[in-house]
Structure formats: C-alpha cells, structure tokens
Amino acid sequence: MVLLLFASALLGLGIALIYYLKVSRIPLTQGIENTEEAEKLTKIHGAIARGAMAFLKAEYKYMVYFMAGFGILIALLIDDPHTPDVNEGLYTAISFLLGCVISILSGFIGMRIATIGNARTTTAAKNSIADAFYVALNSGAVMGFGLVGLAVLGLVGIYLVLEALLPGIEKHILMEVMAGFGLGGSSIALFARVSGGIFTKAADVGADLVGKVEQGIPEDDPRNPAVIADNVGDNVGDVAGMGADLFGSCAESTCAALVIGAVAFATNLEALLFPILISAVGIPISLATMFTARVKEEKDVAPALKRLLIIATALSAVVMYFVSMWALPESFEISGELYTNMDVFLSYLTGAVAGLLVGLLTEYYTSHDFKPVQEVAKASETGAATNIIFGLALGYQSAAGSILLLAASIFIPFTLAGMYGVAVAAIGMLSTLVVGLTIDAYGPVADNAGGIAEMTGMGESIRDRTDVLDSAGNTTAAIGKGFAIGSAILTSLALFSAFLTRADLLDPEANIMDSINLLDPLVLTGLFVGAMLPFLFSAMTMKSVGKAAFDMIEEVRRQFRTIPGIMEGTAEPDYEKCVGISTEAALREMIAPGILIMGTPLLVGFLFGVPAVAGILAGSLVSGGVLAIASANSGGAWDNAKKYIEKGNLGGKGTETHKAAVVGDTVGDPFKDTSGPSLNILVKLSAILSLVFVPFFIQSGGLLTA
C-alpha cells in the first residue's frame, strides 16, 4: 500500500514536471515578428512575474515567523495524559510544520507556472484559439498534478516518520498527531487566501473605478497605473491563495477520515490509509481525463472544461468501486456500529456526485449563459443600486439549492457509514481535485493572457480569443469554489465529530459526547458566538479590501493628474508604486482576521472548556457554509453580468448600463475573491485547530467554569 501511494505521488510530480517543461520551453515571443511588440510583451511579462514573486517573498517572511511561533505553542500546550512517556506536542508540531511547508510550496509552484504560462498563452492566441487553450490548460495541469502529488507524498511521508518516531503507539493517537499536518496546511491557506484576496481586489477595484468608470478607458489598458498590480493580483489571489486553500482541504478531509477510522483499522494498513488512497487514485485517472480535452473553435472551450470534470467524476466512480472492495474489509465496526465496504463506497459516490451537482448548480447561478445572471445584467439598466439588489438576492437564493444538496450528502453517508462515511464523502468531493485545480489555475492564466494582449496592443482578434478563454475560466472557477465550500462543510463536520470523540476518550468521566445539548448555556452561547464569527470575519476582510482600494484609487487618480501625457500614451505610469500599495495593505490587513479565527477557539476552550468550543464550531459551520456560498455566487454573478453586457448585450461597453454593472462587479469582487473563499477556510481551520488542541482544553481549559 505504501509503495503504491508513493508511486502515485511520484507519478503526479513527474507529470507536473513534464507539463512545466512543455510550457516553459515555448519561446516567450514565439510568432511575434514586430520588434516593438516583442519588447512590450517581454517587459510586461517581466513586471507581472517580478511583482508576484516579490509579494510571495514578503508574505513568506511573515509566515516563517508564524510557523515558528505557533509550532512552539503546539509543542508546549499539547500532551496526551494517556501516554506519559510521549510528548505528543513535539510530534504534532513536526506534522504542523511539514503541512505548512508543503502548503507554501504548493502556492509557489502555482505562482511560478502561472507567470510563465500567461504570456505564452497570449502569443499562442496569435496562432489559434486551440493553441492558446492548450498552453493555459497545460499551465494549470502543473498546479493540479503537482499539488495533489505533494499532498499524497506529504501525508504518506508524515505517517512513516511518525511511525518510526513513535513505535508501538496506538493508531488513533498517531492519527491525532498527524492531524497537525492538516492544521499546518489550513493555517497557511488562511493567510494566503486573505492576503492574496486583499491584494488582488484592492488592485482590481482601483483599476476598474478610476480606469473604466472615471477615465473611460478599457480594462487592462496600459495607461492605467493599477493594471500591472491587477494582473499580479490574479496570480497571488487566484493561484497561490487558491492552491494553498485546496491543499488544505485535501489534507484536512483526509486527516478527518484517518482519525475517525483509526480504531477500526488499527491492524489493517490498506484500510487505515484508504483516505489517502482516494486522492492517490485521482492522479492516474486525471491523466487519462486530460487526453479527452479537445478544442477546435471558440465555442468548444467552455464545454471542454466542463467535460473534463464530468469524465473525471465518472471514471473515479468506476475505479473507486474496485479500490474500495480491495482496500476495505467486507465488514468492520466503528463506535459499536457495523458497516461494510459497499457502505463506504456509496458514501464516497454520494460525495463525488453531490460535489459535481453543487458545481453545476453554481454554474447556473454564475454563468451569463443562464437566466439568473442575465436578470442581474438587465437590472443594470436602472442603475447600480438595482444591479446590487438583484446580485445579493441571487446569492441568497443560490445558497438554498447547494445547502439542500450538501444536507443530502451528509444524511446519506451518515446513514450508511456514520461519521466515517461523511469524512469519505468529503474526500469524494475532492476526488477530482487534480482536474479541478487544473481548471482553476487555467482561469488566471487566461485572464492574464488577455491583459497582456491588451497592454501590448496585439489587436482586437487576439483579445477576443483570450476573452473567450477567460470567460470559460471564470465560470469554471466559480464551479471550483462550489466544490471547495461543499467539501469544507463536510470536512468540518467530520472534524467536529473527531473533536468530540477525542475529548470523550481523554476525559471519559465527563461523558462529553452525550452531554453536549442545545439546552446547555455554554453550548447555546457558543452557537450564537460561532454563528457571528463568519459575519465578523467577512466584515473585516471586506473593510480591508475597501481600505486598500481607497489607497489604490487615490494613487491612480494622483498619477492621472500629475503625470503629463499618461492619457495620451506618451508617458509611462508608475506601476511599481501600485504593486507596493497592494502588497503593503495585504500583509498588514491579513493579521487581524487570522488572529480572530485562530484565537477564538483557543481562548474559548481555555476559559470555558469543550462544550463552549463545540457550540462555536457548530455555529460557525452552519452560518459560515451558507454565507460562503451566497457570497461567492453573488460575486460571480456580478462579474459575469458585466461580461454579458461587454459582449454587446443591453447596449454594450461604455453605456450607463455597463457603468452600473462595473460598479456591481466592483462590489462583488471582495465577495467572490476575498471573503467568500476565505470562509471555507474559517470553518475548516476552527475545527481542526480545536481537534489538535483537545488535550489542552481537557487538561487546562474551563478556567471560568471549573
């Protein structure tokens, strides 16, 4: 089993390397005969790459300090009294640091290939839409295969390391220590998502409001001082941040299943590591799926991307049936209940199908091919206010269908295989993660390609091709957010169960599992506080975007006022100044939301004990899940309503209707790219943090209730 997992991980990393070489070896200015155009392309590509890497370098300095400090905190505070000869805190800290490192590496790989592939997608578009599509998709594939390969390698690696360091320790304690790996991945994801989201949306808002609305110049116009920062933001938010986020989802959902199944499968290695195997199997399946991508004309792009997800889900379902029958015993017992391998497979299948349906439902509410977004666009005819009202209503309405699907994906697996079934369903939603990440990373590459085409003046036909690629990527990115949020809800529920189970094992006299009820004032109070947290978190991140955007708007206005010839195109704006404003704001503003999310469970557990923490987790899970879906879909709808008008509908670009839609899109930016995607990290991180710190809560918690 271990060799199989290692082979799969190395296969993923090998495929990522092949795709990386395939993209990077394309000459940057291939097919460009105009020397001036080639120089512009090289200059703009270099500016975006340098800005992105400079931001990552600055961000990672902060993260190193966080890793060191929080790792020490884990080592000092965690110790299971059942194993007096072993200090679990030290080994949990090792797991935590490894999760952090791999999460950082995942973000770096994504950023690197995105900044290599963007300009090459632009030059490929000069030849054909098909060539440009394959360059962007191959760039995304580096992210997809590389990240999942690293996740599988990291999970197997930390398991073997802990086995060697802790020989003879009970498997359920080993897996609880291993949960630190998921905590590390999710911690980095929080800061990467929040800081990346603030960076990109500050630049985007500044560029749109001053450039499009006030100055009346096109998107990605080189005369706009914020245009380079905007393109850099696509990479730091939608690639590096998204990569760290989905790595965290993969690690946490796997850790949740490992913890729950550890007692039942203590002597069965194949069954014990089955959750890791689900992700590993996805690598060769995704490779086979990639060969089905076929694009000849512009109309083929969006269906090709969607088809990849559907094919990957179908192939995974078939293969996982046989894998489940092989790896799992025909019947097994967890918490006194008897389950079968077929029950587990059906739980997996429920999660996989529900994830696909949530994604398709998200597409319905966020794509301008369908009625909901067209209604938002139509509402722009009466101004920005009605556009915003319709967009908010769409988000709230869209949450209903997704939540009902997720409710089914909780009820059915729980009925089949208890909380282990729910955890497997969460991994099932991410079983096509390679393809999902490939498509997600494809989007920012295509978006950047369009910006580069505009800034180099390559002509309308090239921009039209890149716009087609970008539009398809925008829709599939929304689908990816649906997957991420759905799996986060199921993962958090499984982690919540693991949290209570572990607390019960550590303090059997307290009978925690049976004592948690809504009439307990600590639980009830925790529920309300937990339900409040996603709203407070969203408020903080949105205000952060607003404050950063204010600085950006003032700077862009200043440059338009004080730099002679900027509007005529005879003078070059100060792009670096705008990149610096976004970088400084992102790093400054990410600290407070991070403290809120990581500090609240620790403080509540220390002061009020496990029941209060249980209330916090339940409240934040329910309200955070609904708010995340509504926010992401509202933002996506506003964005695509603007694009629908820009395609020539309802009067097209430059009209008052278009200006109203631009305002709506600007309002939606922090919804879909900052607050919304970060909320799924909130619910996961709170849960796995609480799981890791259970020994501390049991031994030292409840200071005010003792």
mmCIF file of C-alpha atoms in Angstrom, residues 1-6 8 151-163 171 174-175 178 250 253-281 320 323-324 326-329 344 420 424 427:
data_model
loop_
_atom_site.group_PDB
_atom_site.id
_atom_site.type_symbol
_atom_site.label_atom_id
_atom_site.label_comp_id
_atom_site.label_asym_id
_atom_site.label_seq_id
_atom_site.Cartn_x
_atom_site.Cartn_y
_atom_site.Cartn_z
ATOM 1 C CA MET A 1 0.000 0.000 0.000
ATOM 2 C CA VAL A 2 2.740 2.474 0.988
ATOM 3 C CA LEU A 3 4.672 1.757 -2.216
ATOM 4 C CA LEU A 4 1.507 2.251 -4.248
ATOM 5 C CA LEU A 5 0.877 5.635 -2.618
ATOM 6 C CA PHE A 6 4.484 6.725 -3.137
ATOM 7 C CA SER A 8 1.137 7.621 -7.322
ATOM 8 C CA ALA A 151 -0.326 16.249 -0.725
ATOM 9 C CA VAL A 152 -0.169 12.455 -1.109
ATOM 10 C CA LEU A 153 3.606 12.440 -0.640
ATOM 11 C CA GLY A 154 3.312 14.622 2.461
ATOM 12 C CA LEU A 155 0.557 12.520 4.041
ATOM 13 C CA VAL A 156 2.381 9.222 3.460
ATOM 14 C CA GLY A 157 5.688 10.774 4.469
ATOM 15 C CA ILE A 158 4.457 12.149 7.794
ATOM 16 C CA TYR A 159 2.746 8.817 8.545
ATOM 17 C CA LEU A 160 6.015 6.910 8.041
ATOM 18 C CA VAL A 161 8.019 9.487 10.008
ATOM 19 C CA LEU A 162 5.628 9.308 12.954
ATOM 20 C CA GLU A 163 5.567 5.504 12.790
ATOM 21 C CA LYS A 171 -3.036 4.178 15.870
ATOM 22 C CA LEU A 174 -0.828 8.550 15.900
ATOM 23 C CA MET A 175 -3.549 9.855 13.587
ATOM 24 C CA MET A 178 -0.900 13.513 12.215
ATOM 25 C CA CYS A 250 -7.320 17.776 0.760
ATOM 26 C CA SER A 253 -10.554 15.922 4.854
ATOM 27 C CA THR A 254 -8.019 13.099 4.722
ATOM 28 C CA CYS A 255 -6.902 13.676 8.315
ATOM 29 C CA ALA A 256 -10.536 13.689 9.498
ATOM 30 C CA ALA A 257 -11.175 10.285 7.924
ATOM 31 C CA LEU A 258 -7.870 8.914 9.254
ATOM 32 C CA VAL A 259 -8.697 9.964 12.832
ATOM 33 C CA ILE A 260 -12.244 8.531 12.743
ATOM 34 C CA GLY A 261 -11.203 5.226 11.143
ATOM 35 C CA ALA A 262 -8.015 4.678 13.173
ATOM 36 C CA VAL A 263 -9.533 2.477 15.897
ATOM 37 C CA ALA A 264 -11.366 0.204 13.450
ATOM 38 C CA PHE A 265 -8.395 -0.241 11.094
ATOM 39 C CA ALA A 266 -5.505 -0.267 13.555
ATOM 40 C CA THR A 267 -4.204 -3.610 12.235
ATOM 41 C CA ASN A 268 -5.216 -3.219 8.587
ATOM 42 C CA LEU A 269 -2.819 -0.910 6.734
ATOM 43 C CA GLU A 270 -4.769 -0.892 3.457
ATOM 44 C CA ALA A 271 -7.983 0.161 5.202
ATOM 45 C CA LEU A 272 -6.180 2.600 7.504
ATOM 46 C CA LEU A 273 -4.635 4.516 4.609
ATOM 47 C CA PHE A 274 -7.732 4.240 2.382
ATOM 48 C CA PRO A 275 -8.482 8.013 2.694
ATOM 49 C CA ILE A 276 -5.050 8.840 1.242
ATOM 50 C CA LEU A 277 -5.601 6.251 -1.481
ATOM 51 C CA ILE A 278 -8.686 8.145 -2.732
ATOM 52 C CA SER A 279 -6.549 11.177 -3.603
ATOM 53 C CA ALA A 280 -3.761 8.986 -4.987
ATOM 54 C CA VAL A 281 -6.110 7.152 -7.361
ATOM 55 C CA MET A 320 -13.128 3.575 -6.683
ATOM 56 C CA VAL A 323 -10.434 0.068 -4.923
ATOM 57 C CA SER A 324 -12.980 0.116 -2.083
ATOM 58 C CA TRP A 326 -9.923 -4.323 -2.333
ATOM 59 C CA ALA A 327 -8.686 -1.954 0.381
ATOM 60 C CA LEU A 328 -11.524 -2.183 2.910
ATOM 61 C CA PRO A 329 -12.694 -5.273 4.806
ATOM 62 C CA VAL A 344 -18.146 3.324 2.330
ATOM 63 C CA TYR A 420 -16.558 7.915 8.711
ATOM 64 C CA VAL A 424 -15.133 9.842 2.994
ATOM 65 C CA ILE A 427 -12.793 13.365 0.199
#
